[in-house]
């Protein structure tokens, strides 16, 4: 991707809000690759990394000329984040490392459970994700992902996101969040199993 961007003089917008929630290896920003910083706008957020969803605070790193233009847009559209949110974000960034590490380990345990439990359900296959708090399994039923999500909602009372919402190549996938308690995960996966066993 970086070579393609350089060869075609393209600007890359890189959404790296999950940069710290990595289970295998380490995150590498595309902006760190040769000739990429000057052509990359990198977006970060406290929402995912520090469990601050709804606080609406994040930041961008980009070359100076792009930052000047982004600053103009920001000033006229958003102005600024409330001061208490800025203080909370600063505390997370400066003092949140221990909590973040614990949260990532908790997500890792949930990920391992979810992948194993889903793989044990006939007609569902789940590769453990390398990062984030979402699994993206496939299913073997004769329907698209939107119908499958509706099926799970009706028959299992479990809400998932259809893979097709992420593009036509994901029409046999669904997204399942494991950013909830183990109790909820066990209950939800048990319901999915019951629904699948009725149709497989």
XYZ file of N, CA and C in Angstrom:
600
model
N 0.829 -1.186 0.000
C 0.000 0.000 0.000
C 0.877 1.255 0.000
N 1.918 1.253 0.825
C 2.813 2.410 0.883
C 3.496 2.627 -0.461
N 3.992 1.561 -1.076
C 4.633 1.691 -2.389
C 3.654 2.245 -3.415
N 2.417 1.766 -3.390
C 1.396 2.237 -4.326
C 1.131 3.725 -4.107
N 1.042 4.152 -2.842
C 0.803 5.561 -2.531
C 1.954 6.432 -3.014
N 3.186 5.977 -2.802
C 4.354 6.743 -3.252
C 4.397 6.793 -4.773
N 4.238 5.642 -5.423
C 4.314 5.570 -6.884
C 3.257 6.420 -7.566
N 2.098 6.586 -6.921
C 0.996 7.325 -7.533
C 0.748 8.678 -6.879
N 1.687 9.119 -6.044
C 1.611 10.410 -5.366
C 0.264 10.607 -4.671
N -0.128 9.623 -3.864
C -1.408 9.660 -3.167
C -1.239 10.085 -1.716
N -2.277 10.690 -1.171
C -2.352 11.023 0.239
C -3.112 9.897 0.938
N -2.600 9.420 2.065
C -3.228 8.333 2.815
C -3.808 8.895 4.110
N -5.061 8.545 4.394
C -5.655 8.840 5.692
C -5.685 7.520 6.450
N -4.921 7.450 7.532
C -4.769 6.203 8.282
C -5.478 6.303 9.633
N -6.540 5.526 9.794
C -7.309 5.474 11.034
C -6.609 4.489 11.971
N -5.962 5.004 13.009
C -5.175 4.160 13.908
C -5.710 4.203 15.338
N -7.044 4.255 15.456
C -7.650 4.361 16.784
C -7.493 3.091 17.614
N -7.158 1.978 16.973
C -6.945 0.722 17.706
C -5.460 0.395 17.864
N -4.591 1.370 17.674
C -3.147 1.119 17.640
C -2.601 0.414 18.875
N -3.201 0.611 20.016
C -2.670 0.024 21.251
C -3.360 -1.285 21.632
N -4.439 -1.641 20.939
C -5.150 -2.888 21.245
C -4.704 -3.934 20.234
N -3.499 -4.437 20.453
C -2.865 -5.402 19.552
C -2.474 -6.625 20.378
N -2.839 -7.807 19.882
C -2.561 -9.049 20.614
C -1.350 -9.792 20.070
N -1.124 -9.700 18.784
C -0.029 -10.423 18.132
C 0.908 -9.401 17.495
N 2.192 -9.478 17.778
C 3.151 -8.555 17.181
C 2.972 -7.151 17.729
N 3.227 -6.163 16.874
C 3.065 -4.773 17.299
C 2.509 -3.958 16.146
N 1.877 -2.863 16.490
C 1.314 -1.965 15.490
C 2.443 -1.217 14.779
N 2.352 -1.112 13.465
C 3.293 -0.309 12.681
C 2.477 0.698 11.892
N 2.713 1.962 12.145
C 1.992 3.013 11.432
C 2.533 3.142 10.018
N 1.636 3.292 9.062
C 2.067 3.476 7.678
C 2.892 4.757 7.538
N 2.650 5.741 8.414
C 3.405 6.995 8.355
C 4.873 6.800 8.702
N 5.220 5.685 9.351
C 6.612 5.427 9.733
C 7.425 4.794 8.607
N 6.765 4.415 7.526
C 7.461 3.766 6.416
C 8.131 4.804 5.524
N 9.164 4.416 4.765
C 9.899 5.373 3.931
C 8.979 6.166 2.999
N 9.185 7.474 2.968
C 8.472 8.416 2.103
C 6.981 8.523 2.406
N 6.551 8.048 3.571
C 5.120 8.062 3.858
C 4.678 9.167 4.814
N 5.554 9.652 5.704
C 5.084 10.672 6.641
C 4.532 11.878 5.904
N 5.230 12.306 4.869
C 4.818 13.519 4.152
C 3.534 13.335 3.347
N 3.045 12.114 3.259
C 1.812 11.880 2.499
C 0.758 11.156 3.329
N 0.868 11.240 4.675
C -0.079 10.529 5.537
C -0.708 11.461 6.564
N -2.027 11.356 6.678
C -2.779 11.969 7.773
C -3.152 10.815 8.697
N -2.618 10.827 9.909
C -2.865 9.738 10.850
C -3.831 10.225 11.925
N -4.887 9.442 12.157
C -5.949 9.815 13.087
C -5.915 8.880 14.296
N -5.968 9.466 15.487
C -5.951 8.722 16.745
C -7.144 9.150 17.601
N -7.464 8.348 18.611
C -8.595 8.663 19.476
C -8.405 8.022 20.840
N -8.991 8.635 21.848
C -9.036 8.011 23.178
C -10.212 7.051 23.293
N -11.152 7.127 22.367
C -12.396 6.356 22.474
C -12.162 4.869 22.635
N -11.365 4.282 21.769
C -11.149 2.837 21.808
C -10.029 2.474 22.779
N -8.885 3.114 22.623
C -7.706 2.763 23.404
C -7.920 2.926 24.903
N -8.568 4.005 25.296
C -8.734 4.284 26.722
C -10.182 4.155 27.187
N -11.005 3.456 26.399
C -12.414 3.217 26.755
C -13.132 4.523 27.079
N -12.922 5.538 26.245
C -13.530 6.845 26.454
C -14.530 7.168 25.342
N -15.255 6.164 24.876
C -16.262 6.396 23.841
C -17.267 7.427 24.329
N -17.645 8.325 23.443
C -18.590 9.373 23.788
C -17.928 10.661 24.241
N -16.656 10.597 24.615
C -15.949 11.802 25.031
C -15.577 12.656 23.823
N -15.509 12.033 22.662
C -15.283 12.726 21.392
C -13.956 13.489 21.377
N -12.888 12.822 21.791
C -11.582 13.477 21.771
C -10.586 12.593 21.025
N -9.846 13.235 20.151
C -8.835 12.545 19.376
C -7.851 13.560 18.827
N -6.949 13.109 17.996
C -5.950 14.002 17.433
C -5.474 13.458 16.095
N -4.809 14.334 15.380
C -4.305 14.014 14.051
C -2.839 14.390 13.980
N -2.062 13.566 13.297
C -0.666 13.889 13.003
C -0.527 13.895 11.487
N 0.045 14.966 10.968
C 0.203 15.114 9.521
C 1.307 16.138 9.258
N 1.776 16.219 8.019
C 2.760 17.246 7.679
C 2.214 18.649 7.974
N 3.120 19.596 8.231
C 2.730 20.947 8.640
C 1.725 21.601 7.701
N 1.944 21.508 6.387
C 1.043 22.190 5.451
C -0.381 21.637 5.537
N -0.508 20.355 5.767
C -1.837 19.747 5.903
C -2.447 20.126 7.249
N -1.638 20.158 8.305
C -2.151 20.521 9.628
C -2.711 21.940 9.639
N -2.088 22.850 8.900
C -2.604 24.221 8.816
C -4.023 24.207 8.256
N -4.238 23.453 7.190
C -5.566 23.389 6.572
C -6.559 22.652 7.470
N -6.125 21.577 8.111
C -7.009 20.867 9.038
C -7.396 21.767 10.209
N -6.465 22.593 10.660
C -6.752 23.526 11.744
C -7.852 24.504 11.380
N -7.866 24.958 10.137
C -8.925 25.875 9.682
C -10.289 25.195 9.735
N -10.344 23.975 9.261
C -11.612 23.234 9.282
C -12.048 23.005 10.728
N -11.124 22.547 11.552
C -11.432 22.270 12.957
C -11.975 23.507 13.656
N -11.336 24.642 13.458
C -11.735 25.875 14.135
C -13.151 26.290 13.763
N -13.546 26.039 12.524
C -14.863 26.476 12.065
C -15.956 25.438 12.268
N -15.586 24.199 12.481
C -16.593 23.149 12.628
C -16.750 22.724 14.089
N -15.652 22.588 14.794
C -15.695 21.999 16.132
C -15.325 23.000 17.224
N -14.460 23.899 16.974
C -13.872 24.855 17.902
C -12.937 24.144 18.872
N -13.453 23.561 19.977
C -12.557 22.846 20.892
C -13.358 21.866 21.739
N -12.640 20.908 22.269
C -13.261 19.964 23.204
C -13.415 20.660 24.550
N -14.470 20.360 25.297
C -14.620 20.952 26.632
C -13.386 20.667 27.492
N -13.076 21.599 28.376
C -11.830 21.496 29.146
C -11.768 20.229 29.997
N -12.884 19.795 30.595
C -12.825 18.591 31.437
C -12.506 17.355 30.600
N -12.925 17.347 29.335
C -12.596 16.228 28.452
C -11.111 16.255 28.108
N -10.568 17.443 27.877
C -9.142 17.556 27.599
C -8.320 17.080 28.802
N -8.750 17.425 30.002
C -8.050 16.988 31.217
C -8.129 15.466 31.349
N -9.294 14.892 31.072
C -9.452 13.438 31.132
C -8.579 12.731 30.116
N -8.526 13.278 28.890
C -7.688 12.678 27.849
C -6.210 12.760 28.234
N -5.798 13.890 28.771
C -4.408 14.045 29.197
C -4.064 13.042 30.301
N -4.962 12.862 31.252
C -4.723 11.882 32.321
C -4.588 10.477 31.743
N -5.436 10.140 30.780
C -5.352 8.810 30.156
C -4.016 8.633 29.449
N -3.599 9.653 28.703
C -2.354 9.559 27.943
C -1.128 9.505 28.849
N -1.141 10.259 29.939
C 0.031 10.330 30.813
C 0.066 9.234 31.878
N -1.102 8.780 32.325
C -1.134 7.867 33.470
C -1.934 6.597 33.218
N -2.344 6.369 31.994
C -3.236 5.251 31.728
C -2.580 3.967 31.279
N -1.259 3.911 31.262
C -0.552 2.745 30.713
C -0.894 1.447 31.443
N -0.889 1.482 32.758
C -1.172 0.264 33.525
C -2.602 -0.218 33.276
N -3.545 0.715 33.295
C -4.942 0.349 33.029
C -5.096 -0.171 31.608
N -4.412 0.467 30.659
C -4.477 0.029 29.266
C -3.936 -1.386 29.114
N -2.798 -1.672 29.719
C -2.222 -3.019 29.628
C -3.166 -4.065 30.211
N -3.786 -3.745 31.332
C -4.751 -4.662 31.926
C -5.962 -4.867 31.034
N -6.425 -3.788 30.411
C -7.575 -3.876 29.518
C -7.251 -4.739 28.302
N -6.059 -4.571 27.739
C -5.662 -5.371 26.575
C -5.594 -6.850 26.954
N -5.081 -7.167 28.134
C -5.040 -8.569 28.570
C -6.447 -9.134 28.761
N -7.343 -8.320 29.292
C -8.741 -8.757 29.435
C -9.347 -9.018 28.067
N -9.105 -8.116 27.118
C -9.608 -8.324 25.752
C -9.005 -9.590 25.144
N -7.730 -9.838 25.417
C -7.077 -11.043 24.880
C -7.782 -12.305 25.401
N -8.095 -12.350 26.683
C -8.796 -13.514 27.245
C -10.179 -13.662 26.620
N -10.875 -12.548 26.457
C -12.202 -12.604 25.833
C -12.091 -13.033 24.377
N -11.096 -12.506 23.685
C -10.884 -12.889 22.284
C -10.672 -14.388 22.163
N -9.808 -14.925 23.007
C -9.521 -16.361 22.955
C -10.780 -17.179 23.221
N -11.566 -16.749 24.193
C -12.812 -17.456 24.492
C -13.771 -17.379 23.303
N -13.977 -16.179 22.776
C -14.933 -15.984 21.678
C -14.532 -16.804 20.462
N -13.274 -16.752 20.069
C -12.831 -17.497 18.882
C -13.037 -18.992 19.085
N -12.641 -19.518 20.232
C -12.799 -20.954 20.487
C -14.271 -21.345 20.542
N -15.084 -20.549 21.223
C -16.509 -20.875 21.359
C -17.226 -20.795 20.017
N -16.909 -19.789 19.206
C -17.545 -19.681 17.888
C -17.100 -20.820 16.977
N -15.827 -21.185 17.037
C -15.334 -22.296 16.204
C -15.956 -23.633 16.593
N -16.518 -23.699 17.770
C -17.172 -24.922 18.236
C -18.641 -25.005 17.792
N -19.128 -23.953 17.123
C -20.514 -23.930 16.642
C -20.530 -24.387 15.188
N -21.327 -25.397 14.857
C -21.404 -25.844 13.455
C -21.822 -24.690 12.538
N -21.068 -24.519 11.443
C -21.403 -23.491 10.466
C -20.780 -22.138 10.715
N -19.990 -21.999 11.774
C -19.308 -20.729 12.053
C -17.818 -21.002 12.187
N -17.019 -20.123 11.584
C -15.560 -20.245 11.617
C -14.988 -18.885 12.009
N -14.099 -18.879 12.996
C -13.574 -17.613 13.505
C -12.063 -17.673 13.668
N -11.369 -16.847 12.905
C -9.932 -16.666 13.104
C -9.762 -15.639 14.221
N -8.971 -15.934 15.245
C -8.794 -14.954 16.322
C -8.211 -13.651 15.772
N -8.840 -12.522 16.068
C -8.310 -11.251 15.564
C -6.965 -10.916 16.206
N -6.112 -10.230 15.459
C -4.790 -9.848 15.965
C -4.850 -8.585 16.808
N -5.957 -7.861 16.729
C -6.130 -6.635 17.493
C -7.593 -6.237 17.526
N -7.905 -5.139 18.175
C -9.245 -4.591 18.412
C -10.037 -5.482 19.356
N -11.295 -5.148 19.535
C -12.168 -5.975 20.377
C -13.366 -6.474 19.587
N -13.102 -6.801 18.315
C -14.128 -7.371 17.448
C -13.630 -8.670 16.830
N -14.505 -9.662 16.774
C -14.256 -10.865 15.977
C -14.989 -10.675 14.651
N -14.483 -11.315 13.589
C -15.080 -11.170 12.257
C -15.239 -12.556 11.630
N -16.091 -13.400 12.254
C -16.233 -14.781 11.786
C -16.982 -14.882 10.463
N -16.889 -16.070 9.865
C -17.691 -16.402 8.686
C -18.786 -17.377 9.109
N -19.794 -17.493 8.235
C -20.889 -18.433 8.493
C -21.189 -19.190 7.209
N -21.764 -20.390 7.351
C -21.999 -21.280 6.210
C -23.465 -21.411 5.809
N -24.317 -20.505 6.200
C -25.723 -20.598 5.811
C -25.941 -19.957 4.446
N -26.987 -20.374 3.758
C -27.293 -19.870 2.417
C -28.064 -18.558 2.518
N -27.377 -17.514 2.960
C -27.964 -16.175 3.070
C -26.819 -15.177 3.139
N -27.125 -13.904 2.867
C -26.071 -12.895 2.974
C -25.950 -12.427 4.428
N -24.977 -11.581 4.673
C -24.683 -11.191 6.055
C -25.793 -10.351 6.681
N -26.521 -9.600 5.866
C -27.618 -8.800 6.410
C -28.748 -9.716 6.886
N -29.055 -10.725 6.076
C -30.072 -11.701 6.483
C -29.599 -12.515 7.684
N -28.297 -12.836 7.717
C -27.768 -13.594 8.849
C -27.860 -12.776 10.137
N -27.530 -11.484 10.061
C -27.640 -10.623 11.248
C -29.093 -10.537 11.709
N -30.020 -10.440 10.753
C -31.444 -10.407 11.106
C -31.873 -11.738 11.728
N -31.353 -12.842 11.182
C -31.636 -14.174 11.727
C -31.171 -14.267 13.181
N -29.938 -13.825 13.458
C -29.426 -13.894 14.832
C -30.220 -12.989 15.766
N -30.622 -11.830 15.275
C -31.398 -10.921 16.112
C -32.751 -11.542 16.468
N -33.401 -12.151 15.475
C -34.727 -12.736 15.705
C -34.651 -14.052 16.475
N -33.779 -14.941 16.043
C -33.758 -16.297 16.598
C -32.905 -16.441 17.859
N -31.850 -15.625 17.978
C -30.956 -15.745 19.136
C -31.032 -14.537 20.067
N -31.691 -13.473 19.595
C -31.744 -12.214 20.338
C -30.331 -11.688 20.620
N -29.474 -11.812 19.605
C -28.098 -11.313 19.669
C -27.895 -10.366 18.494
N -27.430 -9.161 18.779
C -27.184 -8.173 17.729
C -25.728 -8.248 17.278
N -25.532 -8.416 15.983
C -24.205 -8.390 15.367
C -24.268 -7.426 14.194
N -23.114 -7.044 13.690
C -23.052 -6.182 12.512
C -22.819 -7.050 11.290
N -23.630 -6.876 10.238
C -23.417 -7.663 9.019
C -22.065 -7.333 8.395
N -21.344 -8.355 7.960
C -20.070 -8.119 7.290
C -20.226 -7.268 6.048
N -21.362 -7.401 5.363
C -21.606 -6.613 4.160
C -21.570 -5.117 4.394
N -21.728 -4.676 5.635
C -21.622 -3.249 5.946
C -20.198 -2.743 5.727
N -19.240 -3.667 5.624
C -17.835 -3.307 5.427
C -17.377 -3.563 3.999
N -18.301 -3.904 3.114
C -17.971 -4.134 1.708
C -18.472 -5.481 1.237
N -18.638 -5.595 -0.067
C -19.228 -6.818 -0.627
C -18.346 -8.046 -0.435
N -17.037 -7.866 -0.253
C -16.160 -9.019 -0.025
C -16.368 -9.655 1.345
N -17.114 -8.991 2.204
C -17.350 -9.514 3.553
C -18.791 -10.000 3.723
N -19.440 -10.351 2.626
C -20.865 -10.709 2.686
C -21.125 -12.032 3.400
N -20.086 -12.810 3.694
C -20.252 -14.063 4.445
C -19.652 -13.953 5.849
N -19.486 -12.730 6.315
C -18.929 -12.463 7.646
C -19.955 -11.735 8.508
N -19.698 -11.722 9.800
C -20.416 -10.838 10.713
C -19.426 -10.365 11.766
N -19.684 -9.185 12.319
C -18.791 -8.648 13.343
C -19.462 -8.776 14.704
N -18.693 -9.265 15.661
C -19.178 -9.476 17.019
C -18.213 -8.794 17.984
N -18.722 -7.908 18.814
C -17.877 -7.229 19.792
C -17.679 -8.098 21.022
N -16.443 -8.114 21.530
C -16.205 -8.763 22.819
C -15.802 -7.740 23.875
N -16.250 -6.493 23.688
C -16.043 -5.439 24.684
C -17.227 -5.431 25.655
N -17.481 -6.572 26.243
C -18.544 -6.738 27.227
C -18.082 -7.790 28.233
N -18.908 -8.098 29.178
C -18.504 -9.050 30.222
C -18.459 -10.478 29.691
N -17.694 -11.323 30.370
C -17.660 -12.748 30.019
C -19.044 -13.363 30.174
N -19.781 -12.929 31.159
C -21.143 -13.440 31.353
C -22.000 -13.162 30.117
N -21.934 -11.940 29.608
C -22.695 -11.602 28.399
C -22.205 -12.395 27.197
N -20.888 -12.573 27.086
C -20.343 -13.332 25.960
C -20.803 -14.784 26.008
N -20.742 -15.398 27.173
C -21.195 -16.795 27.295
C -22.670 -16.925 26.917
N -23.483 -16.012 27.424
C -24.915 -16.051 27.129
C -25.176 -15.832 25.642
N -24.533 -14.821 25.066
C -24.748 -14.527 23.650
C -24.313 -15.662 22.746
N -23.163 -16.245 23.034
C -22.665 -17.342 22.193
C -23.510 -18.595 22.384
N -24.006 -18.828 23.586
C -24.922 -19.964 23.797
C -26.186 -19.780 22.965
N -26.680 -18.564 22.890
C -27.874 -18.290 22.078
C -27.583 -18.480 20.591
N -26.405 -18.026 20.154
C -26.030 -18.222 18.745
C -25.950 -19.717 18.446
N -25.336 -20.479 19.339
C -25.230 -21.929 19.153
C -26.616 -22.557 19.002
N -27.532 -22.218 19.894
C -28.883 -22.788 19.830
C -29.560 -22.454 18.508
N -29.424 -21.207 18.068
C -30.051 -20.801 16.806
C -29.433 -21.541 15.631
N -28.109 -21.671 15.623
C -27.432 -22.355 14.519
C -27.766 -23.842 14.501
N -27.851 -24.456 15.661
C -28.141 -25.894 15.708
C -29.537 -26.215 15.180
N -30.428 -25.224 15.193
C -31.772 -25.446 14.647
C -31.793 -25.435 13.124
N -30.758 -24.840 12.501
C -30.797 -24.691 11.035
C -29.665 -25.405 10.303
N -28.632 -25.828 11.011
C -27.496 -26.485 10.339
C -27.714 -27.992 10.332
